[in-house]
mmCIF file of N, CA and C in Angstrom:
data_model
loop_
_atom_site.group_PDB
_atom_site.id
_atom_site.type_symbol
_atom_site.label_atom_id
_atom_site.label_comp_id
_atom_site.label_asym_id
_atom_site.label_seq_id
_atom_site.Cartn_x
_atom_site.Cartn_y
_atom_site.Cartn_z
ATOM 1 N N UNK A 203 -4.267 -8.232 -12.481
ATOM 2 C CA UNK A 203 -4.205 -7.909 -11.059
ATOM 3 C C UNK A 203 -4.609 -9.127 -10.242
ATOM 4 N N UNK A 204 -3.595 -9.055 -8.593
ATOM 5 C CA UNK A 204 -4.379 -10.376 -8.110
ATOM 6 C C UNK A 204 -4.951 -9.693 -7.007
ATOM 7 N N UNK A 205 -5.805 -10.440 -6.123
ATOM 8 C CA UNK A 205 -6.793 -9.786 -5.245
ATOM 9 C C UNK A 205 -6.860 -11.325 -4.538
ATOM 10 N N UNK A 206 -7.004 -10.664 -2.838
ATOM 11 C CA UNK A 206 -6.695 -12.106 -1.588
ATOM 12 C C UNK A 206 -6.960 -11.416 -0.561
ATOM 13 N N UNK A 207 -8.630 -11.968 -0.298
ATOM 14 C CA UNK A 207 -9.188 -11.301 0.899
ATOM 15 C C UNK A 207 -9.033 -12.018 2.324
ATOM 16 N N UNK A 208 -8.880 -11.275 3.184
ATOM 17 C CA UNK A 208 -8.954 -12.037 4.674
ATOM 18 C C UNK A 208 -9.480 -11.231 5.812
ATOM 19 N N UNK A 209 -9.531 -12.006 6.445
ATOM 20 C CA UNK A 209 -10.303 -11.162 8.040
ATOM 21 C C UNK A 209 -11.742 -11.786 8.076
ATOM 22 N N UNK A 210 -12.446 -12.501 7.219
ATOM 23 C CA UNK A 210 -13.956 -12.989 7.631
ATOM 24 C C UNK A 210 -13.355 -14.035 8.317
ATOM 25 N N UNK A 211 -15.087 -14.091 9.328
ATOM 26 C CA UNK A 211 -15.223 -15.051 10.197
ATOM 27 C C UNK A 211 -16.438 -15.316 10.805
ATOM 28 N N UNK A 212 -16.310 -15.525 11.988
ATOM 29 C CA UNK A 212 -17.927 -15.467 12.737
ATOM 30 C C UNK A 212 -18.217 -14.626 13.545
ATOM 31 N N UNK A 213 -18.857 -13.937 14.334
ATOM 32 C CA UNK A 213 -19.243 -12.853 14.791
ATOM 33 C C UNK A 213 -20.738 -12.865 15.501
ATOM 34 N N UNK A 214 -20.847 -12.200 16.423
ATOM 35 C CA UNK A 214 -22.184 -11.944 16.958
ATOM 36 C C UNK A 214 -22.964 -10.789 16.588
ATOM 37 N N UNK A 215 -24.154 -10.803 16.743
ATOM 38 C CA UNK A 215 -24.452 -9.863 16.049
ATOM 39 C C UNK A 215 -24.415 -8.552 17.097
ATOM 40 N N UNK A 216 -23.969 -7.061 16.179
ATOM 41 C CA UNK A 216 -23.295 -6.176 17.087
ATOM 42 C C UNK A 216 -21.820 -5.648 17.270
ATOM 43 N N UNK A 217 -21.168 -7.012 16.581
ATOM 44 C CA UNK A 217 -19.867 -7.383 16.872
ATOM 45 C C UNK A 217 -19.305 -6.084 15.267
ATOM 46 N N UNK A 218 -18.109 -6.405 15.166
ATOM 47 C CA UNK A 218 -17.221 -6.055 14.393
ATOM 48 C C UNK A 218 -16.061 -6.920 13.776
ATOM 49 N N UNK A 219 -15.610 -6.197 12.737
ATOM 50 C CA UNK A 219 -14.660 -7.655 11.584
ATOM 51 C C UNK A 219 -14.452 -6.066 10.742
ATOM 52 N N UNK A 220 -13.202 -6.712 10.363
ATOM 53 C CA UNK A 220 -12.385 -5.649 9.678
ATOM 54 C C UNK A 220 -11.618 -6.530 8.423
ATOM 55 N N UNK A 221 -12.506 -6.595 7.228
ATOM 56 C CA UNK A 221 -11.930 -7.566 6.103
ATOM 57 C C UNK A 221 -10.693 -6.595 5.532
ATOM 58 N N UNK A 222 -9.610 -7.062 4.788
ATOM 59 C CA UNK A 222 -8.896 -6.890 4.223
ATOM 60 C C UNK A 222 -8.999 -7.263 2.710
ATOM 61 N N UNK A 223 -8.296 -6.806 1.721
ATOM 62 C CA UNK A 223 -8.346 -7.297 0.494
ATOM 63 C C UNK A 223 -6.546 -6.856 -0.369
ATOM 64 N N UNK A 224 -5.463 -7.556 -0.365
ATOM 65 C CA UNK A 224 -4.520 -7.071 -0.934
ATOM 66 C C UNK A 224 -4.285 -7.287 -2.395
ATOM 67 N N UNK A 225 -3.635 -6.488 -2.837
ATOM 68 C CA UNK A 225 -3.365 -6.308 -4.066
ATOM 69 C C UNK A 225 -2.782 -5.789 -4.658
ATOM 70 N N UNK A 226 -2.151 -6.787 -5.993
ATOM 71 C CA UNK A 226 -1.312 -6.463 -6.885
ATOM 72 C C UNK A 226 -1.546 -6.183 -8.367
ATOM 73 N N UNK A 227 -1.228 -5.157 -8.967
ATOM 74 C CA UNK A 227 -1.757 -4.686 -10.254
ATOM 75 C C UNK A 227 -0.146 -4.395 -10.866
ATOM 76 N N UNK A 228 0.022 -4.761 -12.568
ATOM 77 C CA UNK A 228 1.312 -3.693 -13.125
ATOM 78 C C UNK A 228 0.673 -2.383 -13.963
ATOM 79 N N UNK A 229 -0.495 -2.034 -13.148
ATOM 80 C CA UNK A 229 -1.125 -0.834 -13.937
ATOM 81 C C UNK A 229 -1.726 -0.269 -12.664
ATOM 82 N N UNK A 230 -1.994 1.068 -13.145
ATOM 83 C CA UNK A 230 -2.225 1.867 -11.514
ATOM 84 C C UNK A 230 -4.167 1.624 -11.549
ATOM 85 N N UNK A 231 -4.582 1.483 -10.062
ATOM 86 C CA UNK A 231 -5.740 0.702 -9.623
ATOM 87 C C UNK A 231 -6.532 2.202 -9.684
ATOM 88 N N UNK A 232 -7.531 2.189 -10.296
ATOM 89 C CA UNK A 232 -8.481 3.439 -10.306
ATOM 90 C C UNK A 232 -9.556 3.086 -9.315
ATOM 91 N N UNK A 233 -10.068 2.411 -9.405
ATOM 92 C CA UNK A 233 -11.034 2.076 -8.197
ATOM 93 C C UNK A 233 -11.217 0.332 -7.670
ATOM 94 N N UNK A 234 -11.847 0.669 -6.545
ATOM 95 C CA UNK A 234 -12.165 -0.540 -5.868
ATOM 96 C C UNK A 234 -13.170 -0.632 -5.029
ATOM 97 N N UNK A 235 -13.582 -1.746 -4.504
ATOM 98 C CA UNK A 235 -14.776 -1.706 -3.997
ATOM 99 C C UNK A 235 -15.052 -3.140 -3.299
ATOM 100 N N UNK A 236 -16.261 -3.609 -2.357
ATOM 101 C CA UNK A 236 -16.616 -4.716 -1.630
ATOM 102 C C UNK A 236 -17.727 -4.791 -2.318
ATOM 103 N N UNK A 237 -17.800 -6.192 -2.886
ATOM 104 C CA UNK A 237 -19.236 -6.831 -2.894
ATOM 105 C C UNK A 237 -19.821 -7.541 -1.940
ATOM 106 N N UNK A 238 -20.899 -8.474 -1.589
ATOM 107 C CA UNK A 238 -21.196 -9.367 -0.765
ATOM 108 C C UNK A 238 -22.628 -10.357 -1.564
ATOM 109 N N UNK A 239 -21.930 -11.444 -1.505
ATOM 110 C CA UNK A 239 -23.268 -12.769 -2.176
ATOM 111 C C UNK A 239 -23.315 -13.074 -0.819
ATOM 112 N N UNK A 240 -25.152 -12.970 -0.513
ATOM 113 C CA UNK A 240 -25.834 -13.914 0.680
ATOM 114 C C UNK A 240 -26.155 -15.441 -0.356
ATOM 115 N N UNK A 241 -26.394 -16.492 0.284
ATOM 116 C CA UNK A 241 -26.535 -17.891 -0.109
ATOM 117 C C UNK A 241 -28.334 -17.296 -1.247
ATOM 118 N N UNK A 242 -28.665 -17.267 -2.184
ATOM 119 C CA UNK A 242 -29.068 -17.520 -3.202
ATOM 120 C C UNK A 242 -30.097 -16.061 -3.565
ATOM 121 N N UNK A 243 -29.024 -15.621 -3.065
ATOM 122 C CA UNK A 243 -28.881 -13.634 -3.387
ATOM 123 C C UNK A 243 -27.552 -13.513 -4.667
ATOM 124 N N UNK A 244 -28.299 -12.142 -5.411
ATOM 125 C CA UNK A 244 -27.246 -11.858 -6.276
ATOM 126 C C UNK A 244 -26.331 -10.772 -5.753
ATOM 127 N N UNK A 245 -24.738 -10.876 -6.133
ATOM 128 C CA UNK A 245 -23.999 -10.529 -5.614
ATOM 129 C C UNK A 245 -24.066 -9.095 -5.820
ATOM 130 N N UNK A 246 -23.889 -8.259 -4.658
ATOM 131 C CA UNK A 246 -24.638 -6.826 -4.647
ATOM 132 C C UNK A 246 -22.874 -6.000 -3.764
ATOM 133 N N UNK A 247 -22.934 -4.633 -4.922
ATOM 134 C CA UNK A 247 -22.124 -4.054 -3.927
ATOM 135 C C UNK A 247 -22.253 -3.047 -2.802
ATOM 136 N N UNK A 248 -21.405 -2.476 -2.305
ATOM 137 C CA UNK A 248 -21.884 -2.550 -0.794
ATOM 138 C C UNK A 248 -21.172 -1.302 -0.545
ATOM 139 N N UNK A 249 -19.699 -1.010 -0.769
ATOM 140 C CA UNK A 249 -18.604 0.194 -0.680
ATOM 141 C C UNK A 249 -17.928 0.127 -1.864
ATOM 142 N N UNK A 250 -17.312 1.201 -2.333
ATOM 143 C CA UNK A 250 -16.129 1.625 -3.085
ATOM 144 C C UNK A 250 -15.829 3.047 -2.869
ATOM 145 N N UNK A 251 -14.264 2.625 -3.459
ATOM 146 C CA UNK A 251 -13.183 3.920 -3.579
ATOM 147 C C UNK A 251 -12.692 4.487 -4.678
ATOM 148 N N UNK A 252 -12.664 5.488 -4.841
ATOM 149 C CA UNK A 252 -12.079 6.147 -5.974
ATOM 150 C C UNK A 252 -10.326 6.318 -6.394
ATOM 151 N N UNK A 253 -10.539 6.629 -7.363
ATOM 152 C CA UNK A 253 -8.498 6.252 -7.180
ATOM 153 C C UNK A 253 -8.037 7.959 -6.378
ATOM 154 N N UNK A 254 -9.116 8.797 -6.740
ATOM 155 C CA UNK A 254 -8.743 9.923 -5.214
ATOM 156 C C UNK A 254 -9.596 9.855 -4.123
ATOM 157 N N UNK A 255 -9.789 9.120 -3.415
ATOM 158 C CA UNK A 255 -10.201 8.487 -2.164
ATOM 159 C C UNK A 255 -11.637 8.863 -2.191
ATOM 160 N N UNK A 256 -12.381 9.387 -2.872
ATOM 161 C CA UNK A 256 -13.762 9.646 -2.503
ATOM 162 C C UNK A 256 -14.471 8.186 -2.519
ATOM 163 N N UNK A 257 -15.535 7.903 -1.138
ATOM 164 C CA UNK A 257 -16.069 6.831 -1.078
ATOM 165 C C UNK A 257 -17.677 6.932 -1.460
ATOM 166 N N UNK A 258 -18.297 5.935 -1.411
ATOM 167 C CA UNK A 258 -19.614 5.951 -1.234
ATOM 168 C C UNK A 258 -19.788 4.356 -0.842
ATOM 169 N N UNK A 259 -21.238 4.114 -0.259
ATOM 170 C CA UNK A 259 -21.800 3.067 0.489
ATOM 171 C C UNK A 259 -23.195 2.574 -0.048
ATOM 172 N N UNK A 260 -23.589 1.133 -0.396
ATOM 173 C CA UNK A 260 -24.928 1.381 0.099
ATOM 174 C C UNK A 260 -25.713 1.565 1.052
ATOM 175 N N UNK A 261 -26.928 1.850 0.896
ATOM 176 C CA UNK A 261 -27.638 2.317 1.924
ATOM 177 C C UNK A 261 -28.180 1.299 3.190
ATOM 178 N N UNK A 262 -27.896 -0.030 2.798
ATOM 179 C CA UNK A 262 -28.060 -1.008 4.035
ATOM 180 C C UNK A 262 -26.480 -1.511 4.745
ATOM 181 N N UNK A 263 -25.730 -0.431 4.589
ATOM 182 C CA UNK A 263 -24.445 -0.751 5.197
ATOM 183 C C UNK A 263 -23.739 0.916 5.568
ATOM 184 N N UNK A 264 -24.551 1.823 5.121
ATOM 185 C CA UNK A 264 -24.016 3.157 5.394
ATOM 186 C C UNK A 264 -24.339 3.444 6.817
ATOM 187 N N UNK A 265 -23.267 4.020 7.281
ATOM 188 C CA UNK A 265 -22.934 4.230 8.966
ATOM 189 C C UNK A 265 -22.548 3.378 9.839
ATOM 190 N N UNK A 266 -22.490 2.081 9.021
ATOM 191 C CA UNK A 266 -21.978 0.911 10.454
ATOM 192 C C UNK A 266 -20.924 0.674 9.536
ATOM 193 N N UNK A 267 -20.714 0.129 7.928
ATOM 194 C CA UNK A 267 -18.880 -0.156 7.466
ATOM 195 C C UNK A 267 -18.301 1.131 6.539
ATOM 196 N N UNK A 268 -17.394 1.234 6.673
ATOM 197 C CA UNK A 268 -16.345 1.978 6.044
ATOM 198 C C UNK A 268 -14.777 1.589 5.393
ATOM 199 N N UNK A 269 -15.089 1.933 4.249
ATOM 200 C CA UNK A 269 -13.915 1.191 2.841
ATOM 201 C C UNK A 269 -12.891 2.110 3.074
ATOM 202 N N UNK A 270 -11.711 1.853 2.959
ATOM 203 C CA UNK A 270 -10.700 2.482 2.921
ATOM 204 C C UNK A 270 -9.274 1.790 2.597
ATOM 205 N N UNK A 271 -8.490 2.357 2.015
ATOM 206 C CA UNK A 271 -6.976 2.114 1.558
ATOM 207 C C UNK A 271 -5.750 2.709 1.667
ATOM 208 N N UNK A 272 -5.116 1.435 1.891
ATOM 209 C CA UNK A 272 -3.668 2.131 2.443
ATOM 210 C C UNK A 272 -2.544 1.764 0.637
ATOM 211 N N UNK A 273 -2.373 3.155 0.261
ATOM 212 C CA UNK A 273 -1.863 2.710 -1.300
ATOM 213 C C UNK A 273 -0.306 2.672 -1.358
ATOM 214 N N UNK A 274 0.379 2.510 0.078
ATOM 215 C CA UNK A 274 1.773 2.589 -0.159
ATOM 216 C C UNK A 274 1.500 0.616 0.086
ATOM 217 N N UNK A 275 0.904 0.217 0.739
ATOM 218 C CA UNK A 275 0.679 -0.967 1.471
ATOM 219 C C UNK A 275 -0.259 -2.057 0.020
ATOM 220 N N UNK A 276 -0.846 -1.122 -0.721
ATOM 221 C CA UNK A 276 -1.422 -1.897 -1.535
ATOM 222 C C UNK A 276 -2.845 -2.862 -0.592
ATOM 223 N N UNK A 277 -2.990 -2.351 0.011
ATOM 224 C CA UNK A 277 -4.440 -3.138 1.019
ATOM 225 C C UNK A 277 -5.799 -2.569 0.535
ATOM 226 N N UNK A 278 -6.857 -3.035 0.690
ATOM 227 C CA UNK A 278 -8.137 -2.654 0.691
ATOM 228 C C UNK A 278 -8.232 -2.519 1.826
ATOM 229 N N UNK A 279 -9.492 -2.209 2.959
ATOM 230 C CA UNK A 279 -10.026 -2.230 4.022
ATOM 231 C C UNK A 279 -11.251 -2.228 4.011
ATOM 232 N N UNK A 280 -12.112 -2.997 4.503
ATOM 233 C CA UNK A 280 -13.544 -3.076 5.106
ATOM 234 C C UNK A 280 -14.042 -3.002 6.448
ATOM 235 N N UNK A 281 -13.936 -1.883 7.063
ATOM 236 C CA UNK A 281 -14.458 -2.068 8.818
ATOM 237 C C UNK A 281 -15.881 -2.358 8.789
ATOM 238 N N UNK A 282 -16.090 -3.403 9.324
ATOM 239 C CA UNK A 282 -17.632 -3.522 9.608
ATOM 240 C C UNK A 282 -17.906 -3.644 11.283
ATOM 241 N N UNK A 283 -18.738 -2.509 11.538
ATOM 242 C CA UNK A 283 -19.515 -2.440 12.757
ATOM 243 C C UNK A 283 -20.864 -3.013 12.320
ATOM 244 N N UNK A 284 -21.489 -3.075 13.802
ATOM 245 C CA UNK A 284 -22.832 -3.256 14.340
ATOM 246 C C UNK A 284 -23.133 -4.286 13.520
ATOM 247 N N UNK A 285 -22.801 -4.988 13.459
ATOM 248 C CA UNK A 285 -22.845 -6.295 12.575
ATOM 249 C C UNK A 285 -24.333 -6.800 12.520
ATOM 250 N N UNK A 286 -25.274 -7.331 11.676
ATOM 251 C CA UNK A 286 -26.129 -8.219 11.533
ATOM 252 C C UNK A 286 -26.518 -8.894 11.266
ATOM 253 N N UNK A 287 -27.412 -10.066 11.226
ATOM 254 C CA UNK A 287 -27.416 -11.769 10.966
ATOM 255 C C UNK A 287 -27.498 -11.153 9.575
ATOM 256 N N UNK A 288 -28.048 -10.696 8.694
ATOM 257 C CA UNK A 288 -28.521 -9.801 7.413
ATOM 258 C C UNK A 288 -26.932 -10.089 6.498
ATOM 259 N N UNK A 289 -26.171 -9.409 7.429
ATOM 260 C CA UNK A 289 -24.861 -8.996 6.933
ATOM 261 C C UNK A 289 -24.192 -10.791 6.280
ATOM 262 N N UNK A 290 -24.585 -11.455 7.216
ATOM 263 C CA UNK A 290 -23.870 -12.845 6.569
ATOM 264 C C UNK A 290 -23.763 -12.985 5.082
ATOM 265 N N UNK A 291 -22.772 -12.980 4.443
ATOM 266 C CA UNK A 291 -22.217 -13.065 3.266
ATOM 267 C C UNK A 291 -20.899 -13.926 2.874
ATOM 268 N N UNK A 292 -20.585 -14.333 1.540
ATOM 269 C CA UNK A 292 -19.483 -14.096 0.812
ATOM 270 C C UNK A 292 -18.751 -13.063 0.644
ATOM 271 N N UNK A 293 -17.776 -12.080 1.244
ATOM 272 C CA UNK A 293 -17.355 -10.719 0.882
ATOM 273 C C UNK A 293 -16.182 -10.890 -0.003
ATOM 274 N N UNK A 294 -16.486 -10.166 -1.533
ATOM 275 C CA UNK A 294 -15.304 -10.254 -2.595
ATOM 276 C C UNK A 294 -14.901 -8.506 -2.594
ATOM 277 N N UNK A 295 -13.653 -8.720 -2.624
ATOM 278 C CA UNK A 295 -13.185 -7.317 -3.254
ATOM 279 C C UNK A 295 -12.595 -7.539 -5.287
ATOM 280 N N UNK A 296 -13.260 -6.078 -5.475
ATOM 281 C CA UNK A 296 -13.154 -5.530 -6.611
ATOM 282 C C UNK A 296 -11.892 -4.930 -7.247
ATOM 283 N N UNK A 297 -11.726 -4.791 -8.493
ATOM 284 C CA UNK A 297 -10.613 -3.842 -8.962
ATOM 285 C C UNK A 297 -10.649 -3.699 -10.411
ATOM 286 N N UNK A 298 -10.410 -2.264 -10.676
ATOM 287 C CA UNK A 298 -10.062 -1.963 -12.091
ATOM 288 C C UNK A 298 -8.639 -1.156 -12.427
ATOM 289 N N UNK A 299 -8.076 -1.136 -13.694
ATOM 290 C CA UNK A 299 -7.776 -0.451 -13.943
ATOM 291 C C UNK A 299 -8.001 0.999 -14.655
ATOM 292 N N UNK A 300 -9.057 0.761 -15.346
ATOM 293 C CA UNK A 300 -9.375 1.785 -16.451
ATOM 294 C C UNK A 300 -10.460 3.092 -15.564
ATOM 295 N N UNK A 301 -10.455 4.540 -16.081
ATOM 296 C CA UNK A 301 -10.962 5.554 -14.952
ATOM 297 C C UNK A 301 -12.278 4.908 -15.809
ATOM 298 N N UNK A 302 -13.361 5.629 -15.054
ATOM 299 C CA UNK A 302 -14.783 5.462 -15.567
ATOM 300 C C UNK A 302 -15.264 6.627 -14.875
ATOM 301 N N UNK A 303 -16.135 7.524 -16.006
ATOM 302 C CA UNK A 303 -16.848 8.802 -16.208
ATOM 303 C C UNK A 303 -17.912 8.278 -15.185
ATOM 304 N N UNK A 304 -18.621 9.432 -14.495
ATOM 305 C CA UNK A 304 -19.308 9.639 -13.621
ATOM 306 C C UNK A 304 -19.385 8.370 -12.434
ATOM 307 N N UNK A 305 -17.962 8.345 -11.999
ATOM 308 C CA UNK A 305 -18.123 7.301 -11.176
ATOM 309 C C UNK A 305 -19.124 7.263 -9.996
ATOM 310 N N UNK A 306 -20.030 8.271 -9.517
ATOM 311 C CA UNK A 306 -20.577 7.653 -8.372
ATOM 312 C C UNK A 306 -21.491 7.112 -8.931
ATOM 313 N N UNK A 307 -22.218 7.037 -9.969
ATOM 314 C CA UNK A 307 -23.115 6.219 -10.983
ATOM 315 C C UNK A 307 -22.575 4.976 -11.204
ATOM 316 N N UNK A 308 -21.733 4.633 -10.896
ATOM 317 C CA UNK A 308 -21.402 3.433 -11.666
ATOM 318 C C UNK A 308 -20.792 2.565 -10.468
ATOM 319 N N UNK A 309 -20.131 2.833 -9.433
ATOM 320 C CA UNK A 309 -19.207 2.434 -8.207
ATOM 321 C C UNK A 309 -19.719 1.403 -7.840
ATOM 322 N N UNK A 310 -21.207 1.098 -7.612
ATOM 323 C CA UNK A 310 -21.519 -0.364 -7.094
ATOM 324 C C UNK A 310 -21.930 -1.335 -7.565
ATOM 325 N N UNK A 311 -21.928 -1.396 -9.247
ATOM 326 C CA UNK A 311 -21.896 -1.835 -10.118
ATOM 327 C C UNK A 311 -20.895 -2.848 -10.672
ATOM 328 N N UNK A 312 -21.569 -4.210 -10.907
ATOM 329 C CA UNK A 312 -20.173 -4.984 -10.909
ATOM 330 C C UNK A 312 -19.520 -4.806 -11.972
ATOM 331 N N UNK A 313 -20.294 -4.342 -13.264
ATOM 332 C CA UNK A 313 -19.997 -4.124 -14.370
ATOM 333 C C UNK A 313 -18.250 -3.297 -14.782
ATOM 334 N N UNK A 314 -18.309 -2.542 -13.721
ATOM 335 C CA UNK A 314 -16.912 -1.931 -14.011
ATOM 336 C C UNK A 314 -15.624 -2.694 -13.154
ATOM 337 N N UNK A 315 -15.621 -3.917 -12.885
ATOM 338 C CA UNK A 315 -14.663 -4.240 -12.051
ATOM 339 C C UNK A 315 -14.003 -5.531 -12.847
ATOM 340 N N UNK A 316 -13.243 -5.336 -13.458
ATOM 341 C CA UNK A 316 -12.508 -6.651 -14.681
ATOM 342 C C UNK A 316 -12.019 -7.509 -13.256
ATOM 343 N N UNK A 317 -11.213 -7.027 -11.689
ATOM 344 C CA UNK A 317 -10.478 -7.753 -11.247
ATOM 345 C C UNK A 317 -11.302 -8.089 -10.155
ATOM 346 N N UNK A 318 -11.068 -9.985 -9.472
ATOM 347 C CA UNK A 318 -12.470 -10.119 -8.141
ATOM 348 C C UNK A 318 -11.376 -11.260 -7.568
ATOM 349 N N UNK A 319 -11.532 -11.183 -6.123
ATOM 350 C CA UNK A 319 -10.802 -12.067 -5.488
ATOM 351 C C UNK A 319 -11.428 -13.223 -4.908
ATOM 352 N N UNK A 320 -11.352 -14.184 -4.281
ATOM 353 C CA UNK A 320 -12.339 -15.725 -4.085
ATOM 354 C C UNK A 320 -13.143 -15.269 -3.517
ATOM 355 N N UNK A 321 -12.436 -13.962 -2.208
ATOM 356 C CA UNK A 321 -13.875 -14.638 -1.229
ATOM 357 C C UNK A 321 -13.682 -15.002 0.230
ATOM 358 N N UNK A 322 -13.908 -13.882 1.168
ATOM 359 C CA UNK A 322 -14.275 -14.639 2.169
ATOM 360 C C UNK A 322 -15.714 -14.361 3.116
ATOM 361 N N UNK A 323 -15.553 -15.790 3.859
ATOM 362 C CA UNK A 323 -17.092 -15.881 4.386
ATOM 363 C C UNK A 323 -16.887 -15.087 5.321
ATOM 364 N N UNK A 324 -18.210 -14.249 5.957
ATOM 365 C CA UNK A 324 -18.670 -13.570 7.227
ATOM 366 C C UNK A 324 -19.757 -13.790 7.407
ATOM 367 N N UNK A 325 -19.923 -14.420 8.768
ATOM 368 C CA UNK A 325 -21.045 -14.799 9.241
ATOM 369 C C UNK A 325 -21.206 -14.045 10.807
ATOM 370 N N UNK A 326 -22.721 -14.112 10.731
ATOM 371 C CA UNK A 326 -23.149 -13.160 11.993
ATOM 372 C C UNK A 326 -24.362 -13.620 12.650
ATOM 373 N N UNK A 327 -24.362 -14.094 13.880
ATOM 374 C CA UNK A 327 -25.077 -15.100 15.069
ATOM 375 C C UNK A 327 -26.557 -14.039 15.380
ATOM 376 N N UNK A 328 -27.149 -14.397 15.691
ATOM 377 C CA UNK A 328 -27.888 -13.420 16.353
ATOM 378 C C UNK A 328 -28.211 -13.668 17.949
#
């Protein structure tokens, strides 16, 4: 699978950014998800989706971004509100093919994601 994120940038804090992540698989995509590396932080995830749309968040990003996919379009989506200097990251999107048992246990976990795209920066001013 390939994976090619866009939409980071710079931002104030407060502001909003709506990352993208597209993608191509020749096997059907069971889940996906956003990570984010801060500069000499380990890379932590943040949202994922289920291959039947159920989401979950972590808890320092639940209520301001929301993951979502358009599967005729093959897109990821990341809306990020209320933005904060905090939030400044590397944002990679995720992908697997294979299902995995008790996924909300496992969803933000990098461990289940064979597919990762470069990377883009988001940064946030205060």
């Amino acid at each position: 699978a390939q994976l090619a994120e866009s939409g980071g940038g710079s931002v104030e804090a407060g502001g909003s950014l709506t990352l993208s992540c597209a993608f191509s698989t020749s096997q059907y995509t069971y889940n996906m998800a956003w990570f984010r590396q801060a500069p000499g932080k380990e890379r932590e995830g943040i949202a994922a989706i289920s291959r039947r749309g159920i989401t979950t968040a972590a808890d320092s990003v639940k209520g301001r971004f929301t993951i979502s996919k358009d599967n005729e379009k093959n897109i990821l989506f990341l809306q990020m509100n209320s933005l904060k200097p905090e939030d400044t990251a590397i944002y990679y999107c995720a992908a697997d093919t294979r299902p995995v048992e008790d996924w909300f246990l496992h969803a933000l976990k990098r461990y289940i994601y064979k597919y990762w795209g470069q990377g883009t920066q988001v940064t946030v001013s205060s």
